[in-house]
mmCIF file of C-alpha atoms and ligand atoms in Angstrom:
data_model
loop_
_atom_site.group_PDB
_atom_site.id
_atom_site.type_symbol
_atom_site.label_atom_id
_atom_site.label_comp_id
_atom_site.label_asym_id
_atom_site.label_seq_id
_atom_site.Cartn_x
_atom_site.Cartn_y
_atom_site.Cartn_z
ATOM 1 C CA MET L 1 6.822 8.319 30.476
ATOM 2 C CA SER L 2 5.107 8.281 26.779
ATOM 3 C CA THR L 3 1.792 6.860 26.376
ATOM 4 C CA ILE L 4 -0.104 5.231 23.566
ATOM 5 C CA HIS L 5 -3.665 6.033 23.233
ATOM 6 C CA ARG L 6 -6.289 3.152 23.052
ATOM 7 C CA LYS L 7 -7.355 4.146 19.411
ATOM 8 C CA VAL L 8 -3.883 4.058 18.259
ATOM 9 C CA SER L 9 -3.305 0.597 19.625
ATOM 10 C CA GLU L 10 -6.639 -0.428 17.966
ATOM 11 C CA ILE L 11 -5.344 0.945 14.622
ATOM 12 C CA ALA L 12 -2.088 -0.925 14.947
ATOM 13 C CA ARG L 13 -3.866 -4.219 15.783
ATOM 14 C CA ASP L 14 -6.432 -3.883 12.857
ATOM 15 C CA ILE L 15 -3.456 -3.143 10.429
ATOM 16 C CA ALA L 16 -1.558 -6.359 11.863
ATOM 17 C CA GLU L 17 -4.786 -8.445 11.647
ATOM 18 C CA MET L 18 -5.441 -7.030 8.167
ATOM 19 C CA LYS L 19 -9.035 -5.616 9.228
ATOM 20 C CA ILE L 20 -7.328 -2.475 7.745
ATOM 21 C CA ARG L 21 -5.528 -3.399 4.689
ATOM 22 C CA GLY L 22 -4.482 -2.153 1.362
ATOM 23 C CA ALA L 23 -1.481 0.130 1.302
ATOM 24 C CA GLY L 24 -3.123 3.321 0.785
ATOM 25 C CA ASN L 25 -5.756 2.666 3.421
ATOM 26 C CA ILE L 26 -2.835 1.574 5.779
ATOM 27 C CA ALA L 27 -1.086 4.814 5.256
ATOM 28 C CA ARG L 28 -4.167 6.915 5.812
ATOM 29 C CA HIS L 29 -4.859 5.146 8.968
ATOM 30 C CA ALA L 30 -1.132 5.501 10.331
ATOM 31 C CA ALA L 31 -1.502 9.298 9.665
ATOM 32 C CA GLN L 32 -4.804 9.189 11.496
ATOM 33 C CA ALA L 33 -3.116 7.458 14.485
ATOM 34 C CA LEU L 34 -0.593 10.275 14.664
ATOM 35 C CA VAL L 35 -3.343 12.881 14.578
ATOM 36 C CA THR L 36 -5.066 10.931 17.464
ATOM 37 C CA THR L 37 -1.749 10.760 19.441
ATOM 38 C CA ALA L 38 -1.288 14.729 19.021
ATOM 39 C CA ARG L 39 -4.959 15.514 19.627
ATOM 40 C CA ASN L 40 -5.012 13.283 23.121
ATOM 41 C CA SER L 41 -1.499 13.525 24.236
ATOM 42 C CA LYS L 42 -1.208 14.743 28.035
ATOM 43 C CA ALA L 43 2.456 16.116 27.242
ATOM 44 C CA LYS L 44 3.239 19.199 29.125
ATOM 45 C CA LYS L 45 6.145 20.332 26.727
ATOM 46 C CA PRO L 46 6.757 19.754 23.102
ATOM 47 C CA SER L 47 9.472 17.154 23.682
ATOM 48 C CA ASP L 48 6.954 15.130 25.589
ATOM 49 C CA LEU L 49 4.576 15.359 22.816
ATOM 50 C CA LEU L 50 7.246 13.925 20.392
ATOM 51 C CA ALA L 51 8.103 11.151 22.582
ATOM 52 C CA ASP L 52 4.355 10.132 22.490
ATOM 53 C CA LEU L 53 4.507 10.319 18.718
ATOM 54 C CA GLU L 54 7.733 8.251 18.555
ATOM 55 C CA SER L 55 6.041 5.468 20.687
ATOM 56 C CA ALA L 56 2.986 5.417 18.466
ATOM 57 C CA THR L 57 5.549 5.302 15.213
ATOM 58 C CA LYS L 58 7.124 2.416 16.889
ATOM 59 C CA LEU L 59 4.096 0.503 17.297
ATOM 60 C CA LEU L 60 2.792 1.274 13.849
ATOM 61 C CA LEU L 61 6.089 0.212 12.097
ATOM 62 C CA ARG L 62 5.851 -3.047 13.548
ATOM 63 C CA THR L 63 2.491 -4.150 12.051
ATOM 64 C CA ARG L 64 3.049 -5.043 8.598
ATOM 65 C CA PRO L 65 6.583 -4.749 7.046
ATOM 66 C CA THR L 66 6.167 -4.710 3.294
ATOM 67 C CA ALA L 67 3.943 -1.564 2.180
ATOM 68 C CA VAL L 68 6.262 1.587 2.081
ATOM 69 C CA SER L 69 3.144 3.755 2.169
ATOM 70 C CA LEU L 70 3.273 3.162 6.027
ATOM 71 C CA PRO L 71 6.574 4.491 6.921
ATOM 72 C CA ASN L 72 6.253 7.182 4.030
ATOM 73 C CA SER L 73 2.993 8.603 5.770
ATOM 74 C CA ILE L 74 4.902 8.473 9.233
ATOM 75 C CA ARG L 75 7.759 10.315 7.554
ATOM 76 C CA TYR L 76 5.459 12.963 6.174
ATOM 77 C CA VAL L 77 4.144 13.797 9.538
ATOM 78 C CA MET L 78 7.273 13.244 11.672
ATOM 79 C CA SER L 79 9.694 15.156 9.545
ATOM 80 C CA ARG L 80 7.370 18.405 9.654
ATOM 81 C CA ALA L 81 6.984 17.532 13.457
ATOM 82 C CA HIS L 82 10.732 17.535 14.168
ATOM 83 C CA THR L 83 11.148 20.573 11.914
ATOM 84 C CA GLY L 84 8.603 22.343 14.038
ATOM 85 C CA HIS L 85 10.367 21.505 17.156
ATOM 86 C CA GLU L 86 13.741 22.698 15.930
ATOM 87 C CA GLN L 87 12.063 25.814 15.226
ATOM 88 C CA HIS L 88 11.059 25.992 18.971
ATOM 89 C CA LEU L 89 7.198 25.797 18.349
ATOM 90 C CA LYS L 90 5.418 26.021 21.632
ATOM 91 C CA LEU L 91 3.407 22.943 22.575
ATOM 92 C CA LYS L 92 -0.020 24.306 21.388
ATOM 93 C CA ALA L 93 1.413 25.315 17.905
ATOM 94 C CA LEU L 94 3.369 22.027 17.571
ATOM 95 C CA ARG L 95 0.213 19.967 18.275
ATOM 96 C CA LYS L 96 -1.818 21.719 15.735
ATOM 97 C CA LEU L 97 1.095 21.426 13.165
ATOM 98 C CA ILE L 98 1.057 17.642 13.693
ATOM 99 C CA ILE L 99 -2.850 17.548 13.341
ATOM 100 C CA ASP L 100 -2.892 19.747 10.359
ATOM 101 C CA THR L 101 0.052 17.674 8.650
ATOM 102 C CA GLY L 102 -1.597 14.230 9.310
ATOM 103 C CA ASN L 103 -5.013 15.534 8.098
ATOM 104 C CA THR L 104 -3.242 16.980 4.997
ATOM 105 C CA PHE L 105 -1.827 13.569 4.179
ATOM 106 C CA ILE L 106 -5.046 12.011 4.467
ATOM 107 C CA GLN L 107 -6.582 14.350 2.175
ATOM 108 C CA ASN L 108 -3.923 14.341 -0.500
ATOM 109 C CA SER L 109 -3.955 10.360 -0.485
ATOM 110 C CA ALA L 110 -7.791 10.264 -0.947
ATOM 111 C CA GLN L 111 -7.363 12.838 -3.733
ATOM 112 C CA ALA L 112 -4.388 10.929 -5.355
ATOM 113 C CA VAL L 113 -6.597 7.801 -5.521
ATOM 114 C CA GLY L 114 -9.237 10.037 -7.606
ATOM 115 C CA GLN L 115 -6.525 11.554 -9.986
ATOM 116 C CA ILE L 116 -5.263 7.913 -10.687
ATOM 117 C CA GLY L 117 -8.643 7.050 -11.537
ATOM 118 C CA GLU L 118 -9.066 9.946 -14.066
ATOM 119 C CA ILE L 119 -5.842 9.452 -15.569
ATOM 120 C CA GLY L 120 -5.854 5.548 -15.804
ATOM 121 C CA ALA L 121 -9.524 5.714 -17.292
ATOM 122 C CA ARG L 122 -8.003 7.359 -20.302
ATOM 123 C CA ARG L 123 -6.231 4.150 -21.083
ATOM 124 C CA ILE L 124 -9.400 1.856 -20.933
ATOM 125 C CA GLU L 125 -11.042 1.521 -24.283
ATOM 126 C CA ASP L 126 -14.314 0.399 -25.265
ATOM 127 C CA GLY L 127 -14.420 -3.386 -25.523
ATOM 128 C CA ASP L 128 -11.473 -4.074 -23.293
ATOM 129 C CA SER L 129 -10.990 -7.053 -21.246
ATOM 130 C CA ILE L 130 -8.866 -6.405 -18.403
ATOM 131 C CA MET L 131 -7.671 -8.542 -15.549
ATOM 132 C CA THR L 132 -6.775 -7.494 -12.057
ATOM 133 C CA HIS L 133 -5.516 -9.245 -8.993
ATOM 134 C CA CYS L 134 -6.223 -8.689 -5.144
ATOM 135 C CA ASN L 135 -7.917 -5.566 -4.042
ATOM 136 C CA SER L 136 -6.407 -2.055 -4.699
ATOM 137 C CA ALA L 137 -8.412 1.117 -4.291
ATOM 138 C CA ALA L 138 -6.075 2.747 -7.006
ATOM 139 C CA ALA L 139 -6.945 0.045 -9.602
ATOM 140 C CA THR L 140 -10.562 0.025 -8.805
ATOM 141 C CA ALA L 141 -10.749 3.601 -9.247
ATOM 142 C CA ILE L 142 -9.499 3.334 -12.727
ATOM 143 C CA PHE L 143 -12.328 0.906 -13.422
ATOM 144 C CA THR L 144 -15.157 2.681 -11.728
ATOM 145 C CA THR L 145 -14.043 6.116 -13.283
ATOM 146 C CA ALA L 146 -13.949 4.561 -16.866
ATOM 147 C CA PHE L 147 -17.328 2.854 -16.292
ATOM 148 C CA LYS L 148 -18.848 6.214 -15.083
ATOM 149 C CA GLN L 149 -17.508 7.705 -18.413
ATOM 150 C CA GLY L 150 -19.566 5.344 -20.352
ATOM 151 C CA LYS L 151 -16.912 3.018 -21.414
ATOM 152 C CA SER L 152 -17.762 -0.597 -21.930
ATOM 153 C CA PHE L 153 -15.320 -3.169 -20.661
ATOM 154 C CA ASN L 154 -15.203 -6.293 -18.695
ATOM 155 C CA VAL L 155 -12.751 -7.216 -15.767
ATOM 156 C CA PHE L 156 -11.348 -10.437 -14.733
ATOM 157 C CA VAL L 157 -10.465 -10.654 -11.176
ATOM 158 C CA CYS L 158 -8.197 -13.338 -9.842
ATOM 159 C CA GLU L 159 -9.560 -14.560 -6.572
ATOM 160 C CA THR L 160 -6.190 -13.992 -4.679
ATOM 161 C CA ARG L 161 -5.568 -16.958 -2.288
ATOM 162 C CA PRO L 162 -5.061 -17.216 0.642
ATOM 163 C CA ARG L 163 -7.019 -14.223 1.695
ATOM 164 C CA TYR L 164 -9.466 -13.779 -1.318
ATOM 165 C CA GLN L 165 -9.142 -10.143 -1.741
ATOM 166 C CA GLY L 166 -10.309 -10.675 -5.266
ATOM 167 C CA ARG L 167 -13.701 -11.338 -4.121
ATOM 168 C CA ILE L 168 -13.775 -7.958 -2.376
ATOM 169 C CA THR L 169 -12.917 -6.469 -5.785
ATOM 170 C CA ALA L 170 -15.348 -8.666 -7.783
ATOM 171 C CA GLN L 171 -18.083 -7.405 -5.452
ATOM 172 C CA GLU L 172 -16.830 -3.841 -5.692
ATOM 173 C CA LEU L 173 -16.992 -3.937 -9.391
ATOM 174 C CA SER L 174 -20.014 -5.912 -10.052
ATOM 175 C CA GLN L 175 -22.011 -3.806 -7.595
ATOM 176 C CA ALA L 176 -20.876 -0.603 -9.558
ATOM 177 C CA GLY L 177 -22.366 -2.543 -12.653
ATOM 178 C CA ILE L 178 -19.040 -3.439 -14.428
ATOM 179 C CA PRO L 179 -19.379 -6.789 -16.083
ATOM 180 C CA THR L 180 -16.891 -8.850 -13.914
ATOM 181 C CA SER L 181 -15.683 -12.469 -13.769
ATOM 182 C CA LEU L 182 -14.159 -13.988 -10.864
ATOM 183 C CA ILE L 183 -11.504 -16.695 -11.529
ATOM 184 C CA VAL L 184 -9.269 -18.970 -9.610
ATOM 185 C CA ASP L 185 -5.526 -17.504 -9.574
ATOM 186 C CA SER L 186 -4.174 -20.709 -11.605
ATOM 187 C CA ALA L 187 -6.713 -19.494 -14.434
ATOM 188 C CA ALA L 188 -4.846 -16.238 -15.004
ATOM 189 C CA HIS L 189 -2.604 -17.601 -17.818
ATOM 190 C CA SER L 190 -5.403 -19.405 -19.514
ATOM 191 C CA PHE L 191 -7.544 -16.181 -19.636
ATOM 192 C CA MET L 192 -4.666 -13.896 -20.360
ATOM 193 C CA THR L 193 -4.625 -14.614 -24.190
ATOM 194 C CA LYS L 194 -8.306 -13.080 -24.188
ATOM 195 C CA MET L 195 -7.027 -10.000 -22.339
ATOM 196 C CA ASP L 196 -6.230 -6.476 -23.581
ATOM 197 C CA LYS L 197 -4.494 -5.348 -20.396
ATOM 198 C CA ALA L 198 -3.913 -6.150 -16.732
ATOM 199 C CA ILE L 199 -4.145 -3.368 -14.138
ATOM 200 C CA VAL L 200 -2.919 -4.032 -10.582
ATOM 201 C CA GLY L 201 -2.023 -1.913 -7.371
ATOM 202 C CA ALA L 202 1.080 -1.563 -5.497
ATOM 203 C CA ASP L 203 2.436 -1.892 -1.997
ATOM 204 C CA THR L 204 5.984 -0.561 -2.753
ATOM 205 C CA ILE L 205 7.900 0.409 -5.844
ATOM 206 C CA ALA L 206 11.597 0.393 -5.666
ATOM 207 C CA ALA L 207 14.192 2.688 -7.150
ATOM 208 C CA ASN L 208 14.769 0.297 -10.072
ATOM 209 C CA GLY L 209 10.998 0.128 -11.050
ATOM 210 C CA ALA L 210 10.436 -3.256 -9.471
ATOM 211 C CA VAL L 211 6.761 -3.451 -8.112
ATOM 212 C CA VAL L 212 5.891 -5.315 -4.827
ATOM 213 C CA ASN L 213 2.338 -6.113 -4.615
ATOM 214 C CA LYS L 214 0.067 -9.089 -3.549
ATOM 215 C CA ILE L 215 1.778 -12.383 -3.922
ATOM 216 C CA GLY L 216 0.548 -13.633 -7.526
ATOM 217 C CA THR L 217 1.004 -10.415 -9.091
ATOM 218 C CA SER L 218 4.170 -11.297 -10.672
ATOM 219 C CA MET L 219 2.740 -14.483 -12.288
ATOM 220 C CA VAL L 220 -0.224 -12.371 -13.800
ATOM 221 C CA ALA L 221 2.657 -9.979 -15.020
ATOM 222 C CA LEU L 222 4.490 -12.734 -16.559
ATOM 223 C CA ALA L 223 1.371 -14.205 -18.216
ATOM 224 C CA ALA L 224 0.855 -10.706 -19.582
ATOM 225 C CA HIS L 225 4.395 -10.356 -20.968
ATOM 226 C CA GLU L 226 4.144 -13.804 -22.481
ATOM 227 C CA SER L 227 0.874 -13.018 -24.099
ATOM 228 C CA ARG L 228 1.714 -9.658 -25.187
ATOM 229 C CA VAL L 229 -0.773 -7.910 -23.113
ATOM 230 C CA LEU L 230 -0.166 -4.454 -21.601
ATOM 231 C CA PHE L 231 0.527 -4.494 -17.732
ATOM 232 C CA PHE L 232 -0.128 -1.362 -15.756
ATOM 233 C CA VAL L 233 0.411 -0.473 -12.058
ATOM 234 C CA ALA L 234 -1.730 2.120 -10.259
ATOM 235 C CA ALA L 235 0.218 3.741 -7.416
ATOM 236 C CA GLU L 236 0.260 6.736 -5.504
ATOM 237 C CA THR L 237 3.654 8.560 -5.165
ATOM 238 C CA TYR L 238 4.037 7.602 -1.490
ATOM 239 C CA LYS L 239 4.287 3.963 -2.652
ATOM 240 C CA PHE L 240 7.732 4.664 -4.030
ATOM 241 C CA SER L 241 10.425 3.545 -1.570
ATOM 242 C CA PRO L 242 13.275 6.189 -1.017
ATOM 243 C CA GLU L 243 15.060 3.564 1.235
ATOM 244 C CA THR L 244 15.574 1.203 -1.900
ATOM 245 C CA MET L 245 17.675 4.174 -3.410
ATOM 246 C CA LEU L 246 19.952 3.885 -0.190
ATOM 247 C CA GLY L 247 20.298 0.081 -0.722
ATOM 248 C CA GLN L 248 17.741 -1.257 1.626
ATOM 249 C CA LEU L 249 15.870 -4.267 0.485
ATOM 250 C CA VAL L 250 12.049 -4.533 0.614
ATOM 251 C CA HIS L 251 10.931 -6.982 3.387
ATOM 252 C CA ILE L 252 8.350 -9.392 1.951
ATOM 253 C CA GLU L 253 5.906 -10.316 4.708
ATOM 254 C CA GLU L 254 5.425 -13.988 5.560
ATOM 255 C CA ARG L 255 2.136 -14.680 7.205
ATOM 256 C CA ASP L 256 0.793 -17.513 9.378
ATOM 257 C CA THR L 257 0.656 -20.782 7.709
ATOM 258 C CA SER L 258 -3.091 -21.319 9.045
ATOM 259 C CA GLU L 259 -4.147 -18.923 6.162
ATOM 260 C CA VAL L 260 -3.110 -21.767 3.729
ATOM 261 C CA ILE L 261 -3.739 -24.905 5.642
ATOM 262 C CA SER L 262 -5.613 -25.390 8.873
ATOM 263 C CA ASN L 263 -3.317 -26.201 12.126
ATOM 264 C CA LYS L 264 -5.067 -29.431 12.383
ATOM 265 C CA GLU L 265 -4.211 -30.620 8.960
ATOM 266 C CA ARG L 266 -0.857 -29.345 9.063
ATOM 267 C CA THR L 267 0.034 -31.185 12.398
ATOM 268 C CA ALA L 268 -1.360 -34.357 10.705
ATOM 269 C CA MET L 269 1.769 -33.937 8.170
ATOM 270 C CA PRO L 270 4.671 -33.349 10.723
ATOM 271 C CA HIS L 271 7.334 -33.137 8.013
ATOM 272 C CA LEU L 272 5.248 -30.664 5.843
ATOM 273 C CA ILE L 273 6.776 -27.293 5.413
ATOM 274 C CA VAL L 274 4.332 -24.598 4.470
ATOM 275 C CA ARG L 275 5.142 -21.168 3.235
ATOM 276 C CA ASN L 276 2.933 -18.251 3.003
ATOM 277 C CA PRO L 277 4.548 -15.025 1.579
ATOM 278 C CA ALA L 278 2.012 -12.161 1.362
ATOM 279 C CA PHE L 279 3.736 -10.206 -1.560
ATOM 280 C CA ASP L 280 6.047 -10.912 -4.500
ATOM 281 C CA ILE L 281 8.104 -8.772 -6.966
ATOM 282 C CA THR L 282 7.359 -8.071 -10.470
ATOM 283 C CA PRO L 283 10.496 -6.916 -12.541
ATOM 284 C CA PRO L 284 10.406 -3.629 -14.198
ATOM 285 C CA HIS L 285 10.716 -5.245 -17.776
ATOM 286 C CA HIS L 286 7.237 -6.907 -17.308
ATOM 287 C CA ILE L 287 5.601 -3.488 -16.563
ATOM 288 C CA ASP L 288 4.460 -1.167 -19.390
ATOM 289 C CA LEU L 289 3.578 1.884 -17.246
ATOM 290 C CA ILE L 290 2.918 3.045 -13.737
ATOM 291 C CA ILE L 291 -0.102 5.286 -13.316
ATOM 292 C CA THR L 292 0.550 7.939 -10.462
ATOM 293 C CA GLU L 293 -1.514 10.906 -9.380
ATOM 294 C CA LYS L 294 1.146 13.192 -11.200
ATOM 295 C CA GLY L 295 0.945 11.290 -14.341
ATOM 296 C CA ILE L 296 2.008 8.146 -16.317
ATOM 297 C CA ILE L 297 5.505 6.963 -15.878
ATOM 298 C CA SER L 298 7.559 4.182 -17.172
ATOM 299 C CA PRO L 299 8.982 1.911 -14.366
ATOM 300 C CA GLN L 300 12.429 3.084 -15.151
ATOM 301 C CA ALA L 301 11.484 6.536 -14.158
ATOM 302 C CA ALA L 302 10.764 5.279 -10.567
ATOM 303 C CA ILE L 303 14.011 7.001 -9.558
ATOM 304 C CA THR L 304 13.061 10.395 -10.795
ATOM 305 C CA ILE L 305 9.782 10.132 -8.676
ATOM 306 C CA ILE L 306 11.616 9.089 -5.617
ATOM 307 C CA GLN L 307 13.913 12.052 -6.058
ATOM 308 C CA GLN L 308 11.236 14.479 -6.603
ATOM 309 C CA GLU L 309 9.113 13.354 -3.790
ATOM 310 C CA PHE L 310 11.782 12.304 -1.035
ATOM 311 C CA GLY L 311 14.918 14.291 -2.198
ATOM 312 C CA SER L 312 14.418 16.677 0.716
ATOM 313 C CA THR L 313 14.003 14.065 3.317
ATOM 314 C CA ARG L 314 16.946 13.670 5.666
ATOM 315 C CA THR L 315 18.723 10.357 5.603
ATOM 316 C CA ASP L 316 18.555 9.866 9.318
ATOM 317 C CA GLU L 317 14.696 10.149 9.163
ATOM 318 C CA LEU L 318 14.555 7.793 6.239
ATOM 319 C CA MET L 319 16.463 5.279 8.051
ATOM 320 C CA LYS L 320 14.799 5.954 11.402
ATOM 321 C CA TYR L 321 11.085 5.395 10.193
ATOM 322 C CA GLN L 322 11.309 1.909 8.565
ATOM 323 C CA THR L 323 9.006 -0.962 9.098
ATOM 324 C CA LYS L 324 10.312 -3.532 11.282
ATOM 325 C CA PRO L 325 9.342 -7.437 11.308
ATOM 326 C CA ARG L 326 6.709 -8.215 14.001
ATOM 327 C CA ASP L 327 8.218 -9.830 17.053
HETATM 328 C C1 RUB C 1 -3.376 -5.526 -0.875
HETATM 329 C C2 RUB C 1 -2.448 -5.201 -2.230
HETATM 330 C C3 RUB C 1 -2.971 -4.269 -2.837
HETATM 331 C C4 RUB C 1 -2.118 -2.901 -2.648
HETATM 332 C C5 RUB C 1 -2.392 -1.702 -3.297
HETATM 333 O O1 RUB C 1 -2.681 -6.397 -0.076
HETATM 334 O O2 RUB C 1 -1.547 -6.126 -2.384
HETATM 335 O O3 RUB C 1 -3.000 -4.430 -4.186
HETATM 336 O O4 RUB C 1 -1.941 -2.669 -1.336
HETATM 337 O O5 RUB C 1 -3.721 -1.273 -2.775
HETATM 338 P P1 RUB C 1 -3.217 -6.753 1.400
HETATM 339 P P2 RUB C 1 -4.306 0.296 -2.836
HETATM 340 O O6 RUB C 1 -4.568 -7.219 1.383
HETATM 341 O O7 RUB C 1 -2.506 -7.865 2.036
HETATM 342 O O8 RUB C 1 -3.010 -5.331 2.350
HETATM 343 O O9 RUB C 1 -4.352 0.634 -4.101
HETATM 344 O O10 RUB C 1 -5.509 -0.069 -2.146
HETATM 345 O O11 RUB C 1 -3.347 1.086 -1.846
#
């Protein structure tokens, strides 16, 4: 009988409840959950250790469905775990392989955010006004790196209803000393004419270069396109979705309506329908470039990244480790 460690259940719960949020952070915690599973498993043989890991992956893949960083981190660990098992590694060696692999993913992920900061900062110029949406560690890394380099610019942050992640960004940037303005989402178009750039993060990038990010991102991109303002996406390569190359669609999470309107108010309007999608899709023709840790690419080159990064992943593993909507 496989078991799920208490800390793994807590990570899964915190991802579902958005105490752990942001695509990169979710991916690192998923890898951490697998490390915790391997470290604490009471398995007596390698196949039992793998069974414990599979139970953990099933739980994690049911937390939030949109960010591909979650299955990609799980695939990174599990594909190496399965290869180790096929090579007949003994229990101790397999356990070590899984722990080392999970920790490597976490380290690489943190390093990638720093590299995106360095690369993206080169595109920020003195005097720039830049709009951002939601709270992305990758986008924030660009702003803080450019600021540390002595560049002077200001950032307009959309508050990002209904969960107000823009307030987190506004706090991070203003605390870092960057001149920051907080605006309501519906002011994005009005202010866009005064911007030089917009920079956002990503949860998933599809094979055709479309970017899935926090709801409202596509409106910011549309406004940027209409105002001839450059629109950049900051994303680690594990935000690219290999399954979209196989025809899979990205599942857009729809969250509880109480995030939009209280249950009391809603029940007072029995015929009202409330919709609360958490993400939207920005088409590639509204995106000027994508800043990854491996360099800057056009959205049309997304397919190349997918082939480079995931070309050796087995199709059965790609299809097996996919997010599932919550029950
Ligand atoms: C967060 C969000 C962020 C991306 C990228 O949504 O849309 O822009 O996840 O973030 P939520 P990062 O708050 O619903 O998780 O660059 O930190 O990975």
